[in-house]
mmCIF file of C-alpha atoms in Angstrom:
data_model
loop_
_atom_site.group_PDB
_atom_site.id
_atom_site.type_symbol
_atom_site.label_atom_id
_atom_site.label_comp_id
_atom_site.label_asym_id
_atom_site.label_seq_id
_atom_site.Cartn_x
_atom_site.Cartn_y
_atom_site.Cartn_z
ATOM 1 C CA UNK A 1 -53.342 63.168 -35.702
ATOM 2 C CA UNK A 2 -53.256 66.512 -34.365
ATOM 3 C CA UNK A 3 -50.693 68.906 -36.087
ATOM 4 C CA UNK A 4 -49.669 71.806 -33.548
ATOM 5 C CA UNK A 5 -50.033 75.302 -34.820
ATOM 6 C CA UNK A 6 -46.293 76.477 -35.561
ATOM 7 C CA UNK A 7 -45.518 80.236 -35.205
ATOM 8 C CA UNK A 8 -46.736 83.272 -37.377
ATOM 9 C CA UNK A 9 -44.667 83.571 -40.558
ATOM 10 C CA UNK A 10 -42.968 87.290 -40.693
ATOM 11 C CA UNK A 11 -44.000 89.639 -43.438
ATOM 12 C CA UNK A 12 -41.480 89.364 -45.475
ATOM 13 C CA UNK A 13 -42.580 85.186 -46.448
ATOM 14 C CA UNK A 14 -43.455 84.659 -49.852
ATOM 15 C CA UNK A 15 -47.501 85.136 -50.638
ATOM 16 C CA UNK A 16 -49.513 82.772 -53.186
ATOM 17 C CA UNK A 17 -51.730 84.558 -56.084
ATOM 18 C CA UNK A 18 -54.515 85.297 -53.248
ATOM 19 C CA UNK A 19 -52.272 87.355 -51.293
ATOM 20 C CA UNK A 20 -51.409 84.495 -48.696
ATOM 21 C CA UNK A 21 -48.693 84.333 -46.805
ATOM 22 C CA UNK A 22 -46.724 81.057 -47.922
ATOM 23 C CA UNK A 23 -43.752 78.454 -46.059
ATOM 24 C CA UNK A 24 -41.015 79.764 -48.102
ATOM 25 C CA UNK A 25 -40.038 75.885 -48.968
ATOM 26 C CA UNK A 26 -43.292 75.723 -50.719
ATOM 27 C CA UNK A 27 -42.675 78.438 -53.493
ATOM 28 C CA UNK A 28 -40.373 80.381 -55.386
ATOM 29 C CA UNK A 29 -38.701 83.229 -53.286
ATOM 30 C CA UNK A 30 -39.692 85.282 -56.166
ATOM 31 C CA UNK A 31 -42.597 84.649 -59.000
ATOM 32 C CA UNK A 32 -40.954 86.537 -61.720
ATOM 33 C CA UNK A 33 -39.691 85.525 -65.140
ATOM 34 C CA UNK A 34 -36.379 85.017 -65.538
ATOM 35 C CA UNK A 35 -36.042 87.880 -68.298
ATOM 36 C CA UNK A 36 -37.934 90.436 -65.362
ATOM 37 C CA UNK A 37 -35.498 89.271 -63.258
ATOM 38 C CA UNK A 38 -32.823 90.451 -66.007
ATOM 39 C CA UNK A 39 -33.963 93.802 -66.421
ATOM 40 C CA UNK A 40 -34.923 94.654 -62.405
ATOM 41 C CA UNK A 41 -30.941 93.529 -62.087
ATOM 42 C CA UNK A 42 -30.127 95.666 -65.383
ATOM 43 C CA UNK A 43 -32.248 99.064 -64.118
ATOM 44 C CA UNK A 44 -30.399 98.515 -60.573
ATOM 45 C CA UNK A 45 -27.023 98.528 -61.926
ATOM 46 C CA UNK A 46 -27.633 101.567 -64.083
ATOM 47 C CA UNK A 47 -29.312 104.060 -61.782
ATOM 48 C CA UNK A 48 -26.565 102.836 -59.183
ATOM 49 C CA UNK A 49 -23.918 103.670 -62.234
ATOM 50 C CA UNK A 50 -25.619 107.222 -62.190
ATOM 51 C CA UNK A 51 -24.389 108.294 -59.080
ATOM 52 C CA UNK A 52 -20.535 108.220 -59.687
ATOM 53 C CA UNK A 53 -21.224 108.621 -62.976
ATOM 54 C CA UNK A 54 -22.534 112.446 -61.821
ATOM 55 C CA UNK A 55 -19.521 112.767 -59.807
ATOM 56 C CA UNK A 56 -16.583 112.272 -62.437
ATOM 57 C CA UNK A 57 -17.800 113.653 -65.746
ATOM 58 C CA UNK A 58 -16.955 116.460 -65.300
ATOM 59 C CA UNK A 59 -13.535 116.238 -63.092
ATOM 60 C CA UNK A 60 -11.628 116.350 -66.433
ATOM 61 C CA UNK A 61 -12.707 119.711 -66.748
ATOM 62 C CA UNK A 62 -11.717 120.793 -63.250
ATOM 63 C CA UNK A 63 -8.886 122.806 -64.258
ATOM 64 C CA UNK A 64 -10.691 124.426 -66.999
ATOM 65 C CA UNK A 65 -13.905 125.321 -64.442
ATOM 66 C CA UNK A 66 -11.377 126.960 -62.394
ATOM 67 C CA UNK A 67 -9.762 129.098 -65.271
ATOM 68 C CA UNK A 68 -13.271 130.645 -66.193
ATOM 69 C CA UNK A 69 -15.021 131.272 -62.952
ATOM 70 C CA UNK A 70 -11.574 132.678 -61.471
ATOM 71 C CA UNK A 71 -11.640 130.127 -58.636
ATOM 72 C CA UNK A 72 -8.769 128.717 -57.102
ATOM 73 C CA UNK A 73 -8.503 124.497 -57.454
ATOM 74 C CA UNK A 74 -9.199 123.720 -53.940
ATOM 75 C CA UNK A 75 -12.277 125.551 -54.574
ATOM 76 C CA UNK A 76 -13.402 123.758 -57.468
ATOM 77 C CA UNK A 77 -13.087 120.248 -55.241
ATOM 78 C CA UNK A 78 -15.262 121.515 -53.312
ATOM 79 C CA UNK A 79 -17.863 121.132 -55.292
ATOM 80 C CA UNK A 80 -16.950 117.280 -55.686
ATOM 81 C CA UNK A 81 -16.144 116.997 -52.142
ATOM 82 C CA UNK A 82 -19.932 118.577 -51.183
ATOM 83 C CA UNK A 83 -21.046 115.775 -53.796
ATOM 84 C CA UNK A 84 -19.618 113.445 -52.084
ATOM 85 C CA UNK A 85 -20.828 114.098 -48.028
ATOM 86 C CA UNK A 86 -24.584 113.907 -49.971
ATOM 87 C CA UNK A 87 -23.536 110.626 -52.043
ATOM 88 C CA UNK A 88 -22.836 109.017 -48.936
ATOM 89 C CA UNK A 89 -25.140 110.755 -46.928
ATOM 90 C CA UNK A 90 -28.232 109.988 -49.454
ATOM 91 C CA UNK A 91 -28.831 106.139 -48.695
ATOM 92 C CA UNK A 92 -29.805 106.638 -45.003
ATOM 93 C CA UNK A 93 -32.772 108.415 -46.159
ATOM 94 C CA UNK A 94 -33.756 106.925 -49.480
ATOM 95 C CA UNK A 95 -33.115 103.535 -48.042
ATOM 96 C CA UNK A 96 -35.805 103.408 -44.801
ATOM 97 C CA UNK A 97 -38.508 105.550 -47.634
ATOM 98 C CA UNK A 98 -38.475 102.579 -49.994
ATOM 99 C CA UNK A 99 -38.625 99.986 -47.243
ATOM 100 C CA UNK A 100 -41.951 101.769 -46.777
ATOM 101 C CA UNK A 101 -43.252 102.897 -50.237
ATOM 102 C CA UNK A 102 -41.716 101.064 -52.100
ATOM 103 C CA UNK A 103 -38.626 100.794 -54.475
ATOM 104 C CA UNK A 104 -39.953 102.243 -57.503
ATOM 105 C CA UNK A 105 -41.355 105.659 -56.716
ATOM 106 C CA UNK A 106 -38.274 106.298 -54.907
ATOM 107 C CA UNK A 107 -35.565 104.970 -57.935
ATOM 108 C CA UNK A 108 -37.457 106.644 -59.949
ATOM 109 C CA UNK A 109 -38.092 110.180 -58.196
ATOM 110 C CA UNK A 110 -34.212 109.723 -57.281
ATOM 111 C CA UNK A 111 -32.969 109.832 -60.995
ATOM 112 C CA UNK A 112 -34.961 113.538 -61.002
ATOM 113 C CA UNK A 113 -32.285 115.206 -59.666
ATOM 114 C CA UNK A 114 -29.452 114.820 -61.684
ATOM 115 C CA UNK A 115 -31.957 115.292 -64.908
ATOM 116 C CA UNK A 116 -32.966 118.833 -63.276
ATOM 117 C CA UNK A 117 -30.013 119.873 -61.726
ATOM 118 C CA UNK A 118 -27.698 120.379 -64.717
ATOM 119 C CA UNK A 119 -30.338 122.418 -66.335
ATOM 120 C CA UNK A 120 -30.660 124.798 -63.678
ATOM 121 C CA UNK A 121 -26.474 125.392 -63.325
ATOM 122 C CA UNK A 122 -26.151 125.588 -67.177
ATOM 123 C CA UNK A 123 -29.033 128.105 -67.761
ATOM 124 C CA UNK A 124 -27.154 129.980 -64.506
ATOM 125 C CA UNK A 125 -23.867 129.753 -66.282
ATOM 126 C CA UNK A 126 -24.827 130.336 -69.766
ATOM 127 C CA UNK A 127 -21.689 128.779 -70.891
ATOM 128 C CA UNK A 128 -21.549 126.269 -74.432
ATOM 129 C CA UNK A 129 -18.226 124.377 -72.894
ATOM 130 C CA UNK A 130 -18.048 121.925 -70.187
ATOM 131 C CA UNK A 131 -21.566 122.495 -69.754
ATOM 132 C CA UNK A 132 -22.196 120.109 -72.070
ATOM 133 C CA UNK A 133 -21.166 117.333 -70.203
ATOM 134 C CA UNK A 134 -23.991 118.577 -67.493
ATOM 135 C CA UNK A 135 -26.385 118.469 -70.820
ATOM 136 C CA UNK A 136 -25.317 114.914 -71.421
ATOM 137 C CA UNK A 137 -26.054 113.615 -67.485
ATOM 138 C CA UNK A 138 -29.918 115.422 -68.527
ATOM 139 C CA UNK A 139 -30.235 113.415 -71.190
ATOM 140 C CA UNK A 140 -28.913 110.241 -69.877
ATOM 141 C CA UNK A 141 -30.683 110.452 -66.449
ATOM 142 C CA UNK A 142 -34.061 111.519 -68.390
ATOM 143 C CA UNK A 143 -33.687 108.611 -70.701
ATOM 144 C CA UNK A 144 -32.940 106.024 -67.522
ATOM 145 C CA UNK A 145 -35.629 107.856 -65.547
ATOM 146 C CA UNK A 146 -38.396 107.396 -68.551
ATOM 147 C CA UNK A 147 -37.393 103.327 -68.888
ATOM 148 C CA UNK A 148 -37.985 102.798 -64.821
ATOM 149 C CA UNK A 149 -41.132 104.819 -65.262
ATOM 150 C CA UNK A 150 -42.622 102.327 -68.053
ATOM 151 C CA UNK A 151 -40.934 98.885 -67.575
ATOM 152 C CA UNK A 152 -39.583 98.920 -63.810
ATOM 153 C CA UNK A 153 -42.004 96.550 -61.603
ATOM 154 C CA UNK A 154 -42.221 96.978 -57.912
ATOM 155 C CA UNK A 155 -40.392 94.772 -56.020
ATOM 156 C CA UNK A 156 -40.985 95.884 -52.356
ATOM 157 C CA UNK A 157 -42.333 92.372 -50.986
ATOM 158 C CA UNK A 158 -45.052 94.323 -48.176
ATOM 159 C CA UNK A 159 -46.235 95.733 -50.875
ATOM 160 C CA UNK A 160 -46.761 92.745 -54.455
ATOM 161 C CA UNK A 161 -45.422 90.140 -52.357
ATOM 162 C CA UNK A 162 -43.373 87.758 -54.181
ATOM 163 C CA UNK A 163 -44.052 89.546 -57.204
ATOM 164 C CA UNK A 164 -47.217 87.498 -58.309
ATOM 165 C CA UNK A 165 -49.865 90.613 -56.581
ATOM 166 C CA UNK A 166 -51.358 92.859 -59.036
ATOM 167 C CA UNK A 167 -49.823 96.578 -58.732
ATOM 168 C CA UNK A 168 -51.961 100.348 -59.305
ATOM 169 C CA UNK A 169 -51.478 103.277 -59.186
ATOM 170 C CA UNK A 170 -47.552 104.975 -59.012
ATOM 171 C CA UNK A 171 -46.605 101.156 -58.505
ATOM 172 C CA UNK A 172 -47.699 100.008 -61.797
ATOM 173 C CA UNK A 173 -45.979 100.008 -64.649
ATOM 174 C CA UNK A 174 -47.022 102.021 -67.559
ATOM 175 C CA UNK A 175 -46.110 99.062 -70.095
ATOM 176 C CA UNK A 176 -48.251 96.071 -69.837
ATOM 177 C CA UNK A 177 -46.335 92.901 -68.997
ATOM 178 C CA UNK A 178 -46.472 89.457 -68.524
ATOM 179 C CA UNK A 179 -44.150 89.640 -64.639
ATOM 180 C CA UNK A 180 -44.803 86.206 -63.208
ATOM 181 C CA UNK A 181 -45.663 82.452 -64.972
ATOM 182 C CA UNK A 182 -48.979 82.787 -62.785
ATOM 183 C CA UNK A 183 -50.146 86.538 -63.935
ATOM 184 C CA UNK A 184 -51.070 84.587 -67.323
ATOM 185 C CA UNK A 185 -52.251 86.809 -70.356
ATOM 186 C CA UNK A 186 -54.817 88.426 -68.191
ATOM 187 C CA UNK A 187 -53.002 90.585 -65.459
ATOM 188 C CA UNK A 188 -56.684 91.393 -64.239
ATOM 189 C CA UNK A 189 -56.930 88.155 -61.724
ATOM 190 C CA UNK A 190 -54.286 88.738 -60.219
ATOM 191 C CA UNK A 191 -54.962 89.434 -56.853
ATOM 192 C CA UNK A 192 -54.132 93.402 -55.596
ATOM 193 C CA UNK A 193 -51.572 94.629 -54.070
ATOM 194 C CA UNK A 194 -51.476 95.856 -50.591
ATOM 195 C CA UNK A 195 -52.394 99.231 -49.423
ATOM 196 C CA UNK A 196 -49.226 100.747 -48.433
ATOM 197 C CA UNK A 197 -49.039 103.152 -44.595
ATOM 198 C CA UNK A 198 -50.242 106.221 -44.886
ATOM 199 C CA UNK A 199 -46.882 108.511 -44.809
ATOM 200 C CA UNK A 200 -45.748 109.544 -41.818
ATOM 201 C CA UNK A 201 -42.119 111.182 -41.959
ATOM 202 C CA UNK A 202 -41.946 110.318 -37.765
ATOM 203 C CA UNK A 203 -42.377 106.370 -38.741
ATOM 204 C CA UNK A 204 -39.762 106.355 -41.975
ATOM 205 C CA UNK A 205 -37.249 104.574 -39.857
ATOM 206 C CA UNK A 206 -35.330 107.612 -40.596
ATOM 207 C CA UNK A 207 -32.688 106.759 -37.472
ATOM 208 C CA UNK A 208 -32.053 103.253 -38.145
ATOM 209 C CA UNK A 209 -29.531 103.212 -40.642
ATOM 210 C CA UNK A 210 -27.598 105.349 -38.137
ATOM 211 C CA UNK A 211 -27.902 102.725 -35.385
ATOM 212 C CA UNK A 212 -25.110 100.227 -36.880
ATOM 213 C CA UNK A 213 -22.935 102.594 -35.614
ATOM 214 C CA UNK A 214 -23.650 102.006 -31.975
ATOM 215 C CA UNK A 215 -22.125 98.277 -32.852
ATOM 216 C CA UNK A 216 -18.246 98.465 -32.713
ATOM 217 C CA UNK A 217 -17.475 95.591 -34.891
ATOM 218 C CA UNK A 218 -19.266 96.699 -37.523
ATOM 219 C CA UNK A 219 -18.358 100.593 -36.717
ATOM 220 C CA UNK A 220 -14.324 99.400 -37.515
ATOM 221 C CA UNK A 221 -15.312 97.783 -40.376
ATOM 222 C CA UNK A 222 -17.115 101.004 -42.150
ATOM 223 C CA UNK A 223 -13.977 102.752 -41.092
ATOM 224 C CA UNK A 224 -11.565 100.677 -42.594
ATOM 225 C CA UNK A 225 -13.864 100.583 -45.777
ATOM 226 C CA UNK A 226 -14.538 104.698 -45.698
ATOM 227 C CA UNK A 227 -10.402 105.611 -45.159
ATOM 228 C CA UNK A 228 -9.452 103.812 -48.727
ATOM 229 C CA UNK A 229 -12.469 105.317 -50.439
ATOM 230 C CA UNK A 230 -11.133 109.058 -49.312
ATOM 231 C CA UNK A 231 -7.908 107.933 -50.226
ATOM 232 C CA UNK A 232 -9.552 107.146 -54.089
ATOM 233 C CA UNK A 233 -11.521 110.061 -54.124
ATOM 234 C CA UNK A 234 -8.633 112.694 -53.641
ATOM 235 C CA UNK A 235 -6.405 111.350 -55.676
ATOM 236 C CA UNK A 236 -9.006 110.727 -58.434
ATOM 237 C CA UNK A 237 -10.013 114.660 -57.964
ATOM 238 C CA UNK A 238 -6.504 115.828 -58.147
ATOM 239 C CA UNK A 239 -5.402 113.567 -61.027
ATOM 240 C CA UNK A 240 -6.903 116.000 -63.690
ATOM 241 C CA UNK A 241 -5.592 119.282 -62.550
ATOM 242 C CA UNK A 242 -2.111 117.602 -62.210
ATOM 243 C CA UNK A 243 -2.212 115.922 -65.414
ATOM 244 C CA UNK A 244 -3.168 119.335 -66.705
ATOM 245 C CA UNK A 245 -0.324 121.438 -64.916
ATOM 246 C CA UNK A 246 2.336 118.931 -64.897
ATOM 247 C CA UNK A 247 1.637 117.873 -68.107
ATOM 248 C CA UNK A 248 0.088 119.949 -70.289
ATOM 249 C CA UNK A 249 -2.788 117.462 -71.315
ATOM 250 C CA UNK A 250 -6.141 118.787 -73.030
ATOM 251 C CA UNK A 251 -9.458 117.415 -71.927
ATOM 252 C CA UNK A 252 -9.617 114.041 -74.523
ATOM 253 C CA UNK A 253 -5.996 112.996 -72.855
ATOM 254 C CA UNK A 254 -7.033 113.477 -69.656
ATOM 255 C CA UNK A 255 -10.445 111.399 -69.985
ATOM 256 C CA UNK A 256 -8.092 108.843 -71.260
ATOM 257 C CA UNK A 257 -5.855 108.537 -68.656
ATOM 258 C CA UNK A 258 -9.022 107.925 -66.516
ATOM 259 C CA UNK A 259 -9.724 104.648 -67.989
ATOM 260 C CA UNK A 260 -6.616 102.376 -66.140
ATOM 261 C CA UNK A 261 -8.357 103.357 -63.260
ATOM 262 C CA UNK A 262 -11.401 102.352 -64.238
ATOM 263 C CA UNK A 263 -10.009 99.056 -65.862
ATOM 264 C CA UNK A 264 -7.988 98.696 -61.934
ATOM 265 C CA UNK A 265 -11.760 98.409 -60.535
ATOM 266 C CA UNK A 266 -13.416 96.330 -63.157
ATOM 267 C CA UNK A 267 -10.462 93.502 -63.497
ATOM 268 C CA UNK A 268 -10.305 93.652 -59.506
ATOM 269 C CA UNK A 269 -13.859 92.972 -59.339
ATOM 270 C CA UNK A 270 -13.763 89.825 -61.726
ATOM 271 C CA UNK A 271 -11.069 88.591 -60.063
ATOM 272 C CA UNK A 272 -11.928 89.392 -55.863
ATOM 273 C CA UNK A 273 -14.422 86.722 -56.105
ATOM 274 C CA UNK A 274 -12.207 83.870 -57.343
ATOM 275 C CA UNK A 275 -8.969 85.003 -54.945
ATOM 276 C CA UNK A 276 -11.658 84.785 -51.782
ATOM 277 C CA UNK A 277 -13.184 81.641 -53.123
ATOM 278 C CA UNK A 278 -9.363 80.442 -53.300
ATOM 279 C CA UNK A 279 -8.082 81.636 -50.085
ATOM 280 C CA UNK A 280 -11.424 79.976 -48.132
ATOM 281 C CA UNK A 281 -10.663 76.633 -50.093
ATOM 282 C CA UNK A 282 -7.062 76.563 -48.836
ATOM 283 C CA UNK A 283 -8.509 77.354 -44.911
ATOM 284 C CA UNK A 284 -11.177 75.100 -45.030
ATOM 285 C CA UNK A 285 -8.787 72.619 -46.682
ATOM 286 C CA UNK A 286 -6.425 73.467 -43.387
ATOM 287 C CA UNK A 287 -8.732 73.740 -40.722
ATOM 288 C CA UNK A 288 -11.974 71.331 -40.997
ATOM 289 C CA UNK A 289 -14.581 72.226 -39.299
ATOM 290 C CA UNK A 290 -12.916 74.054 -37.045
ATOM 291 C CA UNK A 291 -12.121 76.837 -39.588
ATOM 292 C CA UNK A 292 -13.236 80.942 -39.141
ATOM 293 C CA UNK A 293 -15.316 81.611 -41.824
ATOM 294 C CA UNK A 294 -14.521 85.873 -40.838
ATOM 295 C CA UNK A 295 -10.991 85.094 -40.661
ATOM 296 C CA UNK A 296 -10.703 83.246 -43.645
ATOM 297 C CA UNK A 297 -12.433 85.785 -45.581
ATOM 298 C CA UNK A 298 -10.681 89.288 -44.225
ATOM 299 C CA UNK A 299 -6.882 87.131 -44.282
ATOM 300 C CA UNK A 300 -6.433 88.723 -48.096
ATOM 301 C CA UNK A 301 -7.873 92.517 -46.598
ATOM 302 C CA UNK A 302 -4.769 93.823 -45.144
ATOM 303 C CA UNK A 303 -2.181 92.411 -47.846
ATOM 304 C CA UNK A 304 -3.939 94.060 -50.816
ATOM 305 C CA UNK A 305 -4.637 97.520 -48.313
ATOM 306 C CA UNK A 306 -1.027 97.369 -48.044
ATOM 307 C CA UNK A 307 -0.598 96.923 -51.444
ATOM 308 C CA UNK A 308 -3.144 99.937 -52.462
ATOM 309 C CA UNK A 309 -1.230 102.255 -49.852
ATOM 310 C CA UNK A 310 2.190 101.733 -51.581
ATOM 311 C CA UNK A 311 0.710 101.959 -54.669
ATOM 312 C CA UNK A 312 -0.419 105.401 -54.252
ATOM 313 C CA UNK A 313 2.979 106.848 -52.909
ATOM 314 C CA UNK A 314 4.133 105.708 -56.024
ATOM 315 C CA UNK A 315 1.369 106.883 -57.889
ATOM 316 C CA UNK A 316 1.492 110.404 -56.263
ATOM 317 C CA UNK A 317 5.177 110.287 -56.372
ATOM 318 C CA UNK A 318 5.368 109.755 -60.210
ATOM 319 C CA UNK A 319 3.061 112.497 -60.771
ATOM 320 C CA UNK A 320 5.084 114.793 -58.244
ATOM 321 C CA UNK A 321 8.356 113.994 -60.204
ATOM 322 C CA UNK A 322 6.826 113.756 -63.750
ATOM 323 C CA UNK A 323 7.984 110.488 -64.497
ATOM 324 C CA UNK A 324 6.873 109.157 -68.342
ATOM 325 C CA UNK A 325 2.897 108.869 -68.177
ATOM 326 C CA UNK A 326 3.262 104.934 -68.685
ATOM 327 C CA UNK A 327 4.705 104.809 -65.025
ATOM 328 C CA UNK A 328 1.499 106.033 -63.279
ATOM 329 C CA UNK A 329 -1.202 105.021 -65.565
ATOM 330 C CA UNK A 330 -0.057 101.312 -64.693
ATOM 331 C CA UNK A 331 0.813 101.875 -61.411
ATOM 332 C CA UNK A 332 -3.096 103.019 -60.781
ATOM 333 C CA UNK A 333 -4.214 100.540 -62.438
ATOM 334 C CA UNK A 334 -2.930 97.844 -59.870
ATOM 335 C CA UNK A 335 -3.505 99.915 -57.333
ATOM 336 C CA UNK A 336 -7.289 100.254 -58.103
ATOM 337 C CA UNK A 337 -7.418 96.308 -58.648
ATOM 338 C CA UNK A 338 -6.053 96.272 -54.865
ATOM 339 C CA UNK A 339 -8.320 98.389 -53.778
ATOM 340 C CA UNK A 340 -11.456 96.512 -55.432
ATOM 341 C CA UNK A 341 -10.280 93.126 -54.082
ATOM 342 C CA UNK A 342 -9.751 94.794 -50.470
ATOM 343 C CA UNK A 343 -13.156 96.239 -50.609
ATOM 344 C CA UNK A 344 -14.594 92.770 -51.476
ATOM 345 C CA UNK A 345 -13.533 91.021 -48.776
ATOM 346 C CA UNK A 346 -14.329 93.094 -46.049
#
């Protein structure tokens, strides 16, 4: 019996130890230990915790930054409004240069920044204050920086594969490890990796993250993510300078106050999951097989928006009126749970 030859399997298939491209129902989607699989998921989550991180340590000490440099308060945002345009700005480029060379040069060249640019404003500076909190984000970046260096494997699967292809050179991990149930004690027979393109900044891919935009669908939905996050990011920028003037808080208050709006994000999170899962059950249960699974997921969107818009009236009103502290602080806090659940499902 002849079998007819079916059609080229893309690059992005799983590969066997000799480098082989693989039918994906044939193998693992991924060859690494469990406990690899941990920390790659661990190392992700904190150098993407870095980046807001960097953003709000210091707004605490907003008001007092604009006290000593003799700056006015809408300057000082500035600085966390410039942040911002490069936060957002920052994943159209570092996103197509790891789809090329893969994901751990470019993590770990990323985390650079915020180790060396602290340094440089505090020796500018030369102030023992809020500079330490600029210290702290050196020592903190350095520290996540040095871990990805030495444990992080590469991932990129043009590059290892499904994980079980030998790494060298800026790929490979400093630490020797044990990465897949196939790499055995000797990590010498595995097979090794493939050669990455030679770099060419005109073939990065540079434009393509820019090219969802052309889609209008998916346009609206970016915008009606983007307007709630500017929403968050004033009023998290003006929170400290009003807590500061209206209320005559030091620094440790302040930073406490921060944390219901924190809490508003993390209890939202848990919980966005469960109210989707919920609200799809109750459609499906409704509607068969003839149910919208893009309907039934964006229904809950525009209650909890609403929700997160009247919340922050009230928010912004309590500060405006100085109500008792308890008033806002709890107020955010549902308001940021809102918010989380709203960005969730859409």
């Amino acid at each position: 019996m002849q079998h007819k030859e079916g059609p080229p399997l893309p690059l992005t298939q799983p590969r066997d130890r000799a480098g082989r491209f693989v039918d994906q129902d044939e193998t693992v989607f991924s060859a690494f230990l469990p406990h690899i699989k941990l920390m790659i998921v661990i190392f992700a989550a904190v150098s993407g915790f870095m980046s807001p991180f960097s953003s709000n340590i210091y707004v605490p000490a907003l008001d007092t930054i604009s006290k000593e440099l003799s700056i006015s308060r809408a300057d000082t945002l500035l600085s966390v409004t410039t942040y911002l345009i490069f936060q957002g700005l920052a994943p159209s480029f570092w996103g197509p240069l790891s789809d090329t060379l893969g994901r751990r040069p470019i993590l770990s060249g990323a985390l650079v920044g915020p180790c060396i640019a602290p340094v440089v404003g505090g020796l500018v500076t030369q102030r023992w204050d809020w500079h330490a909190n600029f210290f702290f984000l050196v020592a903190f970046g350095g520290l996540v920086n040095l871990l990805l260096v030495i444990f992080l494997p590469e991932t990129l699967r043009s590059l290892v594969g499904d994980g079980s292809m030998r790494p060298c050179g800026i790929w490979k991990t400093i630490f020797p490890m044990r990465l897949t149930a196939s790499s055995g004690s000797d990590l010498s027979e595995a097979p090794l990796m493939e050669k990455p393109p030679r770099f060419n900044i005109l073939k990065m891919g540079f434009e393509k993250p820019w090219l969802v935009y052309s889609q209008l669908d998916i346009l609206l939905l970016i915008i009606s993510y983007s307007v709630p996050f500017s929403v968050f990011s004033v009023t998290s920028s003006i929170f400290s300078p009003t807590l500061a003037s209206n209320y005559g808080y030091n620094h440790i208050i302040i930073g406490l106050c921060y944390l219901p709006l924190g809490a508003g994000f993390a209890v939202g999170s848990i919980i966005a999951g469960r109210l989707i899962d919920w609200e799809y059950a109750q459609a499906k249960k409704k509607h068969g097989i003839s149910l919208n699974l893009f309907k039934a997921r964006l229904k809950l969107g525009p209650i909890f928006n609403a929700i997160f818009c009247c919340g922050i009236l009230a928010f912004e009103w309590c500060l405006h009126e100085r109500v008792h502290i308890a008033a806002p602080l709890v107020i955010i806090f549902f308001t940021m749970m809102s918010s989380m659940i709203y960005f969730t499902a859409m």
